[in-house]
Amino acid sequence: SMPHLSKTQQSRLLHTDRDPIPDVPAIYFVMPTEENTDRICQDLRNQLYESYYLNFISAISRSKLEDIASAALAANAVNQVTKVFDQYLNFITLEDDMFILCNQNKEHISYHAINKPDIMDTDMEAIMDTIVDSLFCFFVTLGAVPIIRCPRGNAAEMVAVKLDKKLRENLRDARNSLFTGDTMGTGQFSFQRPLFVLADRNLDLATPLHHTWTYQALIHDVLDFHLNRVSVEESQGSEASPAGARPKKKNKKSYDLTGADKFWQKHKGSPFPEVAEAVQEELDTYRAQEDEVKRLKSIMGLEGEDDGAISMLSDNTAKLTSAVSSLPELLEKKRLIDLHTNVATAVLDHIKSRKLDVYFEYEEKLMSKSTLDKSLLDIISDPDAGTVEDKMRLFLIYYITSQQPPSEADLEQYKKALVDAGCDLSSLNYIKQWKAFTKMAATPANYGSSGVKPMGLFSRVMNTGSQFVMEGVKNLVLKQHNLPVTRILDNLMEMKSNPVSVLVCFSLSLRPFIFSLISTNIKNAIVFVVGGGNYIEYQNLVDYTKARQGKRVLYGCSELFNAAQFMKQLSQLGQK
């Protein structure tokens, strides 16, 4: 896949002063911004390179292209501009089945930006155009024209209308259409048009605040995890800094969690206790293999003169050759085990110090309307249970999912407990306005009959020799249930009646000899959340798809945030 360069990195490379290298071709890979095209024109005037290959991440406008052509003409460099490509790559693929929009200024298309009460119509149009441009790039790259479905009356519908128009315009121009010929035969969606479900973040505000229990989503929630790279603070051992001295600066170590990592691919969606057991199992297996290699080396090298060792030679040579030849594989295995031991230990530290298992279990009960075994006030008031942010997240989920808002007296009691715990109530101000509005607009989201069940004690990781001391942490197992976004998809894929909301249907009437008609049995779908998404929702869709053979579902969102980042946006909106 194409490497992702941030705006800063692009600017640093493109906008630095560079010496002419007249016998070298130059390849540009940039966004078609005014700043970038001006710099390309300057490079042409300065005759920096032998030839120019211009690759634009999204389509360049005609006026900007004419500016470059004029500069090339003035610099007598028309023949040196060898190729100009629109690459349609204005999105980032994080997983085989997950993508996010690659916007230069994330705040421009954030939940906060879309939901500002004082937003101007022109600003909203600009946000929608930015999202549509990226989605158009996505479908061009996919080589498929979608069948669009979306709920009525929100930002998702605005995106749907604009995307539908952009696709129609492109299909109308048969000669220059991006959805004909070669492009249509390549993707896995080429035989059947995919269903494209555009959802709005406002349909479900509880899930992005939810404390989670699966490995990937937990890493994103509690650690610094961005574009598949996680940063972990390395523990400095038990020795304390001398009195009066500055505390030691903790080293940060970064790890890339990629598709090549088999352990990650297998366990990123597993409940954390399962991950801890699996890491311990890998560690035990590795130690056994490591001891075998050492033993064979020792027999061959150190005791090679012994008669006994010589007689074992024929037996062991084959074993040693096999062990040594698998050494690189063994070392790579060791690297991955170390990686997951460090990452899982860092996650476990957060679970234990913040009682995240208690939060996860309680929130699951709130969302599924199950019987609660303790009072919400007790958790908020417990100084040992979680951070200020954890308490606020829990209360917001209670407020969002309750059928009836608490009475004024109860609300005052909760607010006092939250303030006493050190919480900032700005996010609650916004959620109150949002809840009042959604109550008028539609029925609240249904979270289904979710739930968790505690299992017996951990077997492998409760041993004294384990890396993971799991005492005090509940061994919770998730019960499969569909979150609101998954429920909308399920209703559409299975052709059920749709109680969630009235859906708008955009189905481009296309020439039948190019596109097959929509069949009643939809196999491929893309779910996209306008206003931001999260790994909890992504994992829920992955689990939903696993249970349905022959179906393929992709998940995308305008931005990917964890609960802390989302809370910050809610607080900003609550301060307005």
PDB file of C-alpha atoms in Angstrom, residues 236-250:
ATOM      1  CA  GLN A 236      12.392   1.355  34.609  1.00  0.00           C
ATOM      2  CA  GLY A 237      12.536  -1.395  37.191  1.00  0.00           C
ATOM      3  CA  SER A 238      11.607  -1.006  40.847  1.00  0.00           C
ATOM      4  CA  GLU A 239      14.359   1.369  41.983  1.00  0.00           C
ATOM      5  CA  ALA A 240      13.026   4.777  42.990  1.00  0.00           C
ATOM      6  CA  SER A 241      14.702   8.107  42.253  1.00  0.00           C
ATOM      7  CA  PRO A 242      16.723   9.571  45.155  1.00  0.00           C
ATOM      8  CA  ALA A 243      14.823  12.092  47.288  1.00  0.00           C
ATOM      9  CA  GLY A 244      14.752  15.544  45.723  1.00  0.00           C
ATOM     10  CA  ALA A 245      16.020  14.243  42.376  1.00  0.00           C
ATOM     11  CA  ARG A 246      14.028  14.603  39.201  1.00  0.00           C
ATOM     12  CA  PRO A 247      12.053  11.444  38.429  1.00  0.00           C
ATOM     13  CA  LYS A 248      13.675   9.372  35.709  1.00  0.00           C
ATOM     14  CA  LYS A 249      12.332  10.065  32.257  1.00  0.00           C
ATOM     15  CA  LYS A 250      10.570   6.973  30.975  1.00  0.00           C
TER      16      LYS A 250
END
